PDB file of C-alpha atoms in Angstrom:
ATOM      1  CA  UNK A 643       1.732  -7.457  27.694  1.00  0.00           C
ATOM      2  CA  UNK A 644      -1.633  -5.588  26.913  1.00  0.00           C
ATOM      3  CA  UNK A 645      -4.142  -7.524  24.968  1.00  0.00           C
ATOM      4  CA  UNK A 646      -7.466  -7.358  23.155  1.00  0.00           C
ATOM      5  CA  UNK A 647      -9.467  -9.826  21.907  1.00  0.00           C
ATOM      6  CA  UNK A 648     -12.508  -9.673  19.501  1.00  0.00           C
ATOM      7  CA  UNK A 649     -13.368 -13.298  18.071  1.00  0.00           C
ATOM      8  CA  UNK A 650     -16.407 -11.705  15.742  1.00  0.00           C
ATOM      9  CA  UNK A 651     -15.107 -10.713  12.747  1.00  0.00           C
ATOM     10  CA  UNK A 652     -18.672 -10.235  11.595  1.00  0.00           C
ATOM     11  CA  UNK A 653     -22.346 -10.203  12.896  1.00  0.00           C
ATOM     12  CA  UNK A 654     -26.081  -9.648  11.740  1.00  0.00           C
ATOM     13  CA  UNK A 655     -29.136  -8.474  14.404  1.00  0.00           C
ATOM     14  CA  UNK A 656     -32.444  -7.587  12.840  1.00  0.00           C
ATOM     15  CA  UNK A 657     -33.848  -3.921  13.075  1.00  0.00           C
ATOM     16  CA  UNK A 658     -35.189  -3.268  16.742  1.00  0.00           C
ATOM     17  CA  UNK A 659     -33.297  -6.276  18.149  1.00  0.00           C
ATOM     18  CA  UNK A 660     -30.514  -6.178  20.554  1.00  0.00           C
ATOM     19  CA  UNK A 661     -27.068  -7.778  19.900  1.00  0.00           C
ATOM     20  CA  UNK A 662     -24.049  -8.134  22.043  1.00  0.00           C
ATOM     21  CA  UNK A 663     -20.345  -7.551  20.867  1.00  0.00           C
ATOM     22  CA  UNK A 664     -17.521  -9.685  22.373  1.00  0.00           C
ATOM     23  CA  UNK A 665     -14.356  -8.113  23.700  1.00  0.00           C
ATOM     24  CA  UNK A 666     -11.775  -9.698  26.140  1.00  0.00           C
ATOM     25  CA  UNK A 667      -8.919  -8.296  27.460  1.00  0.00           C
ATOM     26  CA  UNK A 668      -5.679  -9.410  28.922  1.00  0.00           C
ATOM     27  CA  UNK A 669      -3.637  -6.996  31.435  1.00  0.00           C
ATOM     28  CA  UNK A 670      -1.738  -7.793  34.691  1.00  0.00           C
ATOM     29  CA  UNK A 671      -2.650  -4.637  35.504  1.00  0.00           C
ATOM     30  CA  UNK A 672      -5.164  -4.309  38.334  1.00  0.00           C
ATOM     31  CA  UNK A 673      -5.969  -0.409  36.811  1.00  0.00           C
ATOM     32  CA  UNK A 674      -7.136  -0.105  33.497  1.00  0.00           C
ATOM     33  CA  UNK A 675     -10.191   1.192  31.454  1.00  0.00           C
ATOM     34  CA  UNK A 676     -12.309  -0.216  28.523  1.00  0.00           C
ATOM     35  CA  UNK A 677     -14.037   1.765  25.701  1.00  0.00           C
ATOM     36  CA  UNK A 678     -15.841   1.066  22.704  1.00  0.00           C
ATOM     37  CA  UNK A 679     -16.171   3.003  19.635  1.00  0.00           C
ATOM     38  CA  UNK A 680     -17.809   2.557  16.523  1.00  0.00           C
ATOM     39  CA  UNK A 681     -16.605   3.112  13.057  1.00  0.00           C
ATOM     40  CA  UNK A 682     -18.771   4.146  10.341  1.00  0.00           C
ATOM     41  CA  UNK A 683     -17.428   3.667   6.581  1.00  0.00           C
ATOM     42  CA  UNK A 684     -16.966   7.135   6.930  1.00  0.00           C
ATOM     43  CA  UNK A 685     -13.506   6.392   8.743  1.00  0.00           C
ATOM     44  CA  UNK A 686     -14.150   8.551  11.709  1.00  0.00           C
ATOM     45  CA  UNK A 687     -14.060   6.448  15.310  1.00  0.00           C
ATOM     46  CA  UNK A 688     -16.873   7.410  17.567  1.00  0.00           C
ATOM     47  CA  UNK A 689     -17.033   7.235  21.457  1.00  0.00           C
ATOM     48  CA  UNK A 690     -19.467   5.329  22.793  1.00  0.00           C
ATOM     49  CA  UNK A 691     -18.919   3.986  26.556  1.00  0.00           C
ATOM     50  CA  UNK A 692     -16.396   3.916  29.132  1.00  0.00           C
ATOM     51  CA  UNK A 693     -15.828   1.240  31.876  1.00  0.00           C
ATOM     52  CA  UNK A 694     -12.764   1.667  34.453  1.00  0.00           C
ATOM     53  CA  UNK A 695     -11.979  -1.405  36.140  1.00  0.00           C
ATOM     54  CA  UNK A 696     -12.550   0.117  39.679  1.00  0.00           C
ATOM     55  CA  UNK A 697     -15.899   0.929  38.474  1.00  0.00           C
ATOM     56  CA  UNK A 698     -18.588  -1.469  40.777  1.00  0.00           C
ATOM     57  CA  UNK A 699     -21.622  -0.852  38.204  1.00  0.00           C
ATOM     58  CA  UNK A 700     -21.969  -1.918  34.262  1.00  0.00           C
ATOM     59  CA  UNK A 701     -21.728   1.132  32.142  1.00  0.00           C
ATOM     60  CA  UNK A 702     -24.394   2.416  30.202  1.00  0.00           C
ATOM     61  CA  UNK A 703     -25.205   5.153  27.716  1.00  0.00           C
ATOM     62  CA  UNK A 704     -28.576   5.053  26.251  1.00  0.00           C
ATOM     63  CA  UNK A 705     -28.877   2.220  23.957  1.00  0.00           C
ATOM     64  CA  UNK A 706     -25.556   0.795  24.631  1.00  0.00           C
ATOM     65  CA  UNK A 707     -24.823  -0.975  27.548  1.00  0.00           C
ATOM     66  CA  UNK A 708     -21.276  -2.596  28.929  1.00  0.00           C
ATOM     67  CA  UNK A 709     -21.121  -5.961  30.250  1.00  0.00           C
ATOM     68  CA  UNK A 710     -18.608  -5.724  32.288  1.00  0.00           C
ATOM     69  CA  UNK A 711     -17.044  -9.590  33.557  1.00  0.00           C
ATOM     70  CA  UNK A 712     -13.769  -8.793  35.553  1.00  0.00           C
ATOM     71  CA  UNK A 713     -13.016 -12.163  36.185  1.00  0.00           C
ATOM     72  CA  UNK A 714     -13.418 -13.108  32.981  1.00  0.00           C
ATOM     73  CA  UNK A 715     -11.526 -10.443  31.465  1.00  0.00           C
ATOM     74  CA  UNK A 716     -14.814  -9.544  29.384  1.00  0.00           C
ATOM     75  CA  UNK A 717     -16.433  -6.638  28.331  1.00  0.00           C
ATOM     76  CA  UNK A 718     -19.137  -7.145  25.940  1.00  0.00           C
ATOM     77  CA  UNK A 719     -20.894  -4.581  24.056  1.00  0.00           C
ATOM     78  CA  UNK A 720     -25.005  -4.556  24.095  1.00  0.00           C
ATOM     79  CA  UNK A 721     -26.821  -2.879  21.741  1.00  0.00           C
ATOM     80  CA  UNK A 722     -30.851  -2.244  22.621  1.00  0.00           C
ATOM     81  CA  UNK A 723     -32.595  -1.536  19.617  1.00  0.00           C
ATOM     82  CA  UNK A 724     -30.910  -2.141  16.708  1.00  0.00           C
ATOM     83  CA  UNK A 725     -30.986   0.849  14.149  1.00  0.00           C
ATOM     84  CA  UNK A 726     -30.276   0.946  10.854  1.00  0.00           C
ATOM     85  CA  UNK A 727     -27.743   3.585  11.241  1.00  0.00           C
ATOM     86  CA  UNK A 728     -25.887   0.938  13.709  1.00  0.00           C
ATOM     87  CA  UNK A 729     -24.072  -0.482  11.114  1.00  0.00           C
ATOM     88  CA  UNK A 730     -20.594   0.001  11.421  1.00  0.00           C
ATOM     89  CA  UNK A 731     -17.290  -1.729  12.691  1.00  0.00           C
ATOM     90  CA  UNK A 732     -16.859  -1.528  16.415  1.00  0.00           C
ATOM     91  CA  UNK A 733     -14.314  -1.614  17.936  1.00  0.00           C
ATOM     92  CA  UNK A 734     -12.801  -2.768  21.829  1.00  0.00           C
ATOM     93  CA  UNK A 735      -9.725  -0.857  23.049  1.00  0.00           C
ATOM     94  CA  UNK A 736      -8.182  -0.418  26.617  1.00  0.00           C
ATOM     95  CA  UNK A 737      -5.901   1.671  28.448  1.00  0.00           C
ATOM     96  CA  UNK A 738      -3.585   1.026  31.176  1.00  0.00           C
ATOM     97  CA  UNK A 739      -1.903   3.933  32.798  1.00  0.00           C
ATOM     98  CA  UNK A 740       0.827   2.520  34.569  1.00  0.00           C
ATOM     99  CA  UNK A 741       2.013   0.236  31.655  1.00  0.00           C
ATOM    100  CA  UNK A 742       1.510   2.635  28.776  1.00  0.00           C
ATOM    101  CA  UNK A 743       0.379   6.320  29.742  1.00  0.00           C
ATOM    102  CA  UNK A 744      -2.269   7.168  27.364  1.00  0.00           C
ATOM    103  CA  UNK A 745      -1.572   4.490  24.331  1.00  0.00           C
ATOM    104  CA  UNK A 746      -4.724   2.754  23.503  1.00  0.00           C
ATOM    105  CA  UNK A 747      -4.631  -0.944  22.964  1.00  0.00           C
ATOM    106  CA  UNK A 748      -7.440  -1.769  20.194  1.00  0.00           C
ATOM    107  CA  UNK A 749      -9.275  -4.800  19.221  1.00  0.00           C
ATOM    108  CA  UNK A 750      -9.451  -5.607  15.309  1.00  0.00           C
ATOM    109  CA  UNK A 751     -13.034  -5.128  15.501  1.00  0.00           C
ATOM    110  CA  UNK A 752     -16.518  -6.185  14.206  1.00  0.00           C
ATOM    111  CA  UNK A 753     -18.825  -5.764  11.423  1.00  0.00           C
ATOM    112  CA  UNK A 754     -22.102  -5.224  12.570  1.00  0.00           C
ATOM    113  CA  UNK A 755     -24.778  -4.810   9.684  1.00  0.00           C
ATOM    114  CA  UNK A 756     -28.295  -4.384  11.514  1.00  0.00           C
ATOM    115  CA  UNK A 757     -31.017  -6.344   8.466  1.00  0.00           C
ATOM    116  CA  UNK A 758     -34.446  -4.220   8.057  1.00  0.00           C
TER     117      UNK A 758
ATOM    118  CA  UNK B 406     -18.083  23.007  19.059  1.00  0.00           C
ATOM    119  CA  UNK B 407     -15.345  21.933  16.366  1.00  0.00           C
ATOM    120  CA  UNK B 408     -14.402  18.097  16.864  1.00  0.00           C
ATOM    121  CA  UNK B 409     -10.878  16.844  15.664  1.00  0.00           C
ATOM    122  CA  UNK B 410      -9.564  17.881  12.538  1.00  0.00           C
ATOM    123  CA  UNK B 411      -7.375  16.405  10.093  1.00  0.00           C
ATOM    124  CA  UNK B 412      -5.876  17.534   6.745  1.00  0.00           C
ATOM    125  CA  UNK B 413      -5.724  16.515   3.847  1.00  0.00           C
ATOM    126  CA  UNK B 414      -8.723  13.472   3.802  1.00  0.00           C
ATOM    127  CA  UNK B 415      -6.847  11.963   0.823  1.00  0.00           C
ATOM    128  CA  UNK B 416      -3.153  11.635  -0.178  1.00  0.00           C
ATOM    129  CA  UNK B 417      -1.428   9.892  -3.159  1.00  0.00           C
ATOM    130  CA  UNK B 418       2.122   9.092  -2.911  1.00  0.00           C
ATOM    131  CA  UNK B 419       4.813   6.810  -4.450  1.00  0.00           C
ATOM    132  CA  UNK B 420       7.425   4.778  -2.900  1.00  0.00           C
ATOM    133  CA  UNK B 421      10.168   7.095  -1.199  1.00  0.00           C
ATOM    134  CA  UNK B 422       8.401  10.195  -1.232  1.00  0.00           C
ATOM    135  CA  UNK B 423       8.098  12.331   2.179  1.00  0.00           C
ATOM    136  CA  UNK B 424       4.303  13.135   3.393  1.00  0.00           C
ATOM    137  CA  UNK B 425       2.937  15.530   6.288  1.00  0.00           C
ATOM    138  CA  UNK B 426      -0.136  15.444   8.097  1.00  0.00           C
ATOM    139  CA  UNK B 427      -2.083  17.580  10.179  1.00  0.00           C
ATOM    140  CA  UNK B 428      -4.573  17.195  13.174  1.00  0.00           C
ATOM    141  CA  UNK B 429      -6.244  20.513  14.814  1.00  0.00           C
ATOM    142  CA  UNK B 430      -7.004  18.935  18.718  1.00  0.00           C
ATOM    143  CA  UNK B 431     -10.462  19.933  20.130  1.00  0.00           C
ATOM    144  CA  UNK B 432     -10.206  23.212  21.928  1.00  0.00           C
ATOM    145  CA  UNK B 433      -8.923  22.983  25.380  1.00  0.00           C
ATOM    146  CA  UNK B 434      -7.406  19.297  24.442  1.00  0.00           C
ATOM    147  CA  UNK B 435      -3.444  19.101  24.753  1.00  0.00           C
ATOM    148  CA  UNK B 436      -2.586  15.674  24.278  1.00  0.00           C
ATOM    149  CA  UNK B 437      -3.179  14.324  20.236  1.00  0.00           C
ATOM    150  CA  UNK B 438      -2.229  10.925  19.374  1.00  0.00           C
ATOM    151  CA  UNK B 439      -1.591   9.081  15.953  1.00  0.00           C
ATOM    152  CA  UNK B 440      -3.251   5.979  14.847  1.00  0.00           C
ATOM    153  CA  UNK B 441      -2.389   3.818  11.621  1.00  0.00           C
ATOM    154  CA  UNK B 442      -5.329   1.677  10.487  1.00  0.00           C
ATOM    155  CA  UNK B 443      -4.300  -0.889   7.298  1.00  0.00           C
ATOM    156  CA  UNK B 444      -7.276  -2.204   5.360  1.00  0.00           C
ATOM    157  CA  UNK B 445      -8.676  -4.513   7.756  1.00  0.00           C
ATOM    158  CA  UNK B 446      -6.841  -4.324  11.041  1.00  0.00           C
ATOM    159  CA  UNK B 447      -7.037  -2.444  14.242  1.00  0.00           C
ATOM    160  CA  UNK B 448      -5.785   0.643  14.830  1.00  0.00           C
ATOM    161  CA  UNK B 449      -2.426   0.388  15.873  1.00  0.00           C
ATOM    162  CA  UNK B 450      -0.621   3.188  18.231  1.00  0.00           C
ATOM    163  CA  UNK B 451       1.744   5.371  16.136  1.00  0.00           C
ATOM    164  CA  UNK B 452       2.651   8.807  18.735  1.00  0.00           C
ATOM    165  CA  UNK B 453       1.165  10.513  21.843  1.00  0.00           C
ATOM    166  CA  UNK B 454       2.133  14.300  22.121  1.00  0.00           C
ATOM    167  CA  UNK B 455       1.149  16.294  25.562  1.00  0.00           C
ATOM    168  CA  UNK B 456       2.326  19.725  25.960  1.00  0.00           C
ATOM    169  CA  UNK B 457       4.366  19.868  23.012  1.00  0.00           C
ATOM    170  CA  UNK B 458       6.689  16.481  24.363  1.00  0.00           C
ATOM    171  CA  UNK B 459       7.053  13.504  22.877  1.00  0.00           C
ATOM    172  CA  UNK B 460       5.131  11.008  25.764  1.00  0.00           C
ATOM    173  CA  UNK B 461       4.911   7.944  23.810  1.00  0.00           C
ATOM    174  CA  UNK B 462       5.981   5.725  20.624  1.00  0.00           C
ATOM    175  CA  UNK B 463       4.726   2.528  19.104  1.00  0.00           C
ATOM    176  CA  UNK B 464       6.409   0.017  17.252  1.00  0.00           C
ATOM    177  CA  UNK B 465       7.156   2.047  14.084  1.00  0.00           C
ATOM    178  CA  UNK B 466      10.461   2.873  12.804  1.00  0.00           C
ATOM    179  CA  UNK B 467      12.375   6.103  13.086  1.00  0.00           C
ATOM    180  CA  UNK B 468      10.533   7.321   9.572  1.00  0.00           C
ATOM    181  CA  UNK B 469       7.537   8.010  11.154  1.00  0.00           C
ATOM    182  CA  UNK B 470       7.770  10.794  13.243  1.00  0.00           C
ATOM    183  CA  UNK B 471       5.952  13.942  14.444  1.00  0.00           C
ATOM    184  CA  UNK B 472       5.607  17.221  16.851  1.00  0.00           C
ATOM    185  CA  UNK B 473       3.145  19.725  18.871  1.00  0.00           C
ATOM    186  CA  UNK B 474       2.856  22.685  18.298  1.00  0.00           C
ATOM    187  CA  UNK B 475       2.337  25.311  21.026  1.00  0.00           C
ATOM    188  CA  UNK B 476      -1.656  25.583  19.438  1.00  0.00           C
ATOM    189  CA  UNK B 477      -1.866  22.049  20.056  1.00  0.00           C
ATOM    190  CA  UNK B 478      -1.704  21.015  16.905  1.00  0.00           C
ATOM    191  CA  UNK B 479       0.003  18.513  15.470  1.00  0.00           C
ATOM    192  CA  UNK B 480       2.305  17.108  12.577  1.00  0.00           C
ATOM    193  CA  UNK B 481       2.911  13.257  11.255  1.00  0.00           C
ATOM    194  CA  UNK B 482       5.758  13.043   8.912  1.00  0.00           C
ATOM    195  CA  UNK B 483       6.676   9.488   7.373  1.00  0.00           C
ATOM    196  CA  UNK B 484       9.705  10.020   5.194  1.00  0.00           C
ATOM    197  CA  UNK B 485      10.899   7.380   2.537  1.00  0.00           C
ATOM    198  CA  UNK B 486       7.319   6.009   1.875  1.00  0.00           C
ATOM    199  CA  UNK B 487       6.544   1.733   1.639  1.00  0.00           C
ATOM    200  CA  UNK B 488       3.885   0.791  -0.055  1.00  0.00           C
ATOM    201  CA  UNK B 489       2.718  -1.217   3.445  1.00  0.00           C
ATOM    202  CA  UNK B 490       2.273   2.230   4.496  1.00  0.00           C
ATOM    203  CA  UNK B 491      -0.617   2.874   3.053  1.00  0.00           C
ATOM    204  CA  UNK B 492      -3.592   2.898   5.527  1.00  0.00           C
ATOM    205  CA  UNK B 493      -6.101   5.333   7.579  1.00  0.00           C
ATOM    206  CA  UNK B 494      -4.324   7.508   9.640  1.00  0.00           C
ATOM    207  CA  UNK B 495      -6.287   8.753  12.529  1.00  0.00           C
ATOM    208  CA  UNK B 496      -5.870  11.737  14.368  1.00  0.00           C
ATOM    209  CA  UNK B 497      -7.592  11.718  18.602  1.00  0.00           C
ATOM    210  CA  UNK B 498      -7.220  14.371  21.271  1.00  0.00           C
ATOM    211  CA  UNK B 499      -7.660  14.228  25.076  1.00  0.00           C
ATOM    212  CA  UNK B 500      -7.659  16.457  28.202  1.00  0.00           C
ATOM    213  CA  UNK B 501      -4.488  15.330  29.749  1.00  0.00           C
ATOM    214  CA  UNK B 502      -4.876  13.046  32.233  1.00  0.00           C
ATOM    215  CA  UNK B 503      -8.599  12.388  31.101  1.00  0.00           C
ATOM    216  CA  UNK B 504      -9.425   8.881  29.587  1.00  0.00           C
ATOM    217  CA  UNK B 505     -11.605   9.018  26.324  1.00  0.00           C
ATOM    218  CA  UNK B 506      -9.443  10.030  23.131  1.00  0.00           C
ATOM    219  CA  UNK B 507     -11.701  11.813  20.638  1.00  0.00           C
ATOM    220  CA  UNK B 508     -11.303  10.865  16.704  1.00  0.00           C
ATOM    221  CA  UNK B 509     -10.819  12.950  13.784  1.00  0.00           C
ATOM    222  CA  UNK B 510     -12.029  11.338  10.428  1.00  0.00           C
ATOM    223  CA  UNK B 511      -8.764  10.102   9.788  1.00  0.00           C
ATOM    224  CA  UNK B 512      -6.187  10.916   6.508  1.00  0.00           C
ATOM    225  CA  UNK B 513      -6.286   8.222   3.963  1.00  0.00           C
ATOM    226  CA  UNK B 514      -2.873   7.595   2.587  1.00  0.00           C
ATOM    227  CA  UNK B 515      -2.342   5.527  -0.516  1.00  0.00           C
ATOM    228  CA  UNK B 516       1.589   4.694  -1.489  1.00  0.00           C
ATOM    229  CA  UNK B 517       1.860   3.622  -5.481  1.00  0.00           C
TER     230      UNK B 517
END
C-alpha cells in the first residue's frame, strides 16, 4: 500500500529564515514521484516541486528546495527565505504509476505561519 | 492562460439532495481528477477521467460519480447527500501521461 507521512501538524519560521517541511513516504514501488504543493486559505492547491525517484539530483525551484533521502523514504521540503505570503498548509503527495495510474496519494499536511 | 476552473465556489445542500459540479481542465489538458478535502484532512482521491473514460476510483461509494465530456470538461455528481459529505472538492488537470496535476480553487460543499 501507498503511504504518506507528515508528522508536523503545525510550524513557525521567522520572516527571511528558512524552514524545512517533513514528508515520508512508503511504496514498494521502485518508480514513483514526489510533489509538494501549498495551500493558501484561499482553497486552491499550488504546484511547487517535483522529484521522481530515478532523479540523481535534489530538486529545486527558486526558494524551495527538495531534500530528497531515498533510503529513508524522505522528502523534506526547504523553504529559503521565509515570506510572509508563505503561510499556508503544505502539503506532500506521491504518485506511483504502476500501482495507481495517475491517483495522487497526499499527506494531511502542515501549517506553516512565517512570524514578521 | 486560464488555469482550472470550477463551478459553483459555494453550495448549500441538505441531507438527500442530488448536487453537480463542474471543472473546465486547462487547455490542451485531458485527464481531470476529483479530490474531497474534509475540514482538516488530506485530500483524498475521488475520480480520474482521461479521454472521456473512467481510469480510476477511490474508496467512495457508488453515489459519487462523474463523466468527461468530449471538451474535457468534467461533471461530479453525489446523489443522496450525508452530512460527512461536506468538504472542499477540488478539481486538477494533467497532460496525459505527464506527472504534475494542476488545481482549481476547489467547490465548497456544505450538507445541512
Amino acid at each position: 500500500a501507498q503511504k504518506i507521512t507528515q508528522t508536523q501538524p503545525g510550524m513557525f519560521v521567522q520572516e527571511k529564515e528558512a524552514v524545512t517541511l517533513d514528508c515520508t513516504y512508503d511504496t514498494s514501488d521502485p518508480s514513483y514521484g514526489l510533489f509538494w504543493y501549498k495551500q493558501p486559505s484561499s482553497g486552491e492547491m499550488i504546484f511547487l516541486i517535483y522529484q521522481g525517484s530515478y532523479d540523481q539530483q535534489n530538486a529545486t525551484e527558486g526558494r524551495y528546495s527538495l531534500n530528497f533521502q531515498k533510503a529513508r523514504k524522505s522528502a523534506n521540503l526547504v523553504i529559503s527565505a521565509s515570506q510572509l505570503g508563505d503561510s499556508a498548509m503544505y502539503f506532500c503527495a506521491m504518485r506511483v504509476p504502476r500501482q495507481s495510474g495517475n491517483q495522487f496519494y497526499f499527506g494531511t499536511g502542515t501549517s506553516l505561519t512565517v512570524i514578521p | 492562460e486560464a488555469g482550472v476552473t470550477q463551478s459553483p465556489t459555494h453550495l448549500i445542500k441538505t441531507r438527500g439532495q442530488q448536487v453537480t459540479l463542474r471543472c473546465s481542465p486547462i487547455s490542451g489538458h485531458t485527464s481531470v481528477y476529483w479530490y474531497q478535502q474534509a475540514l482538516g484532512l488530506g485530500l483524498q482521491f475521488l475520480l480520474w477521467y482521461d479521454e472521456g473514460e473512467e481510469r480510476n476510483r477511490g474508496n467512495f461509494p457508488p453515489r459519487f460519480s462523474g463523466r468527461q465530456f468530449p471538451n474535457y470538461s468534467s461533471e461530479l455528481n453525489v446523489n443522496a447527500l450525508e452530512l460527512e459529505d461536506s468538504a472542499l472538492y477540488l478539481c486538477a488537470s494533467s497532460l496525459t501521461g505527464k506527472n504534475i496535476q494542476y488545481f482549481g480553487a476547489g467547490t465548497r460543499l456544505s450538507v445541512l
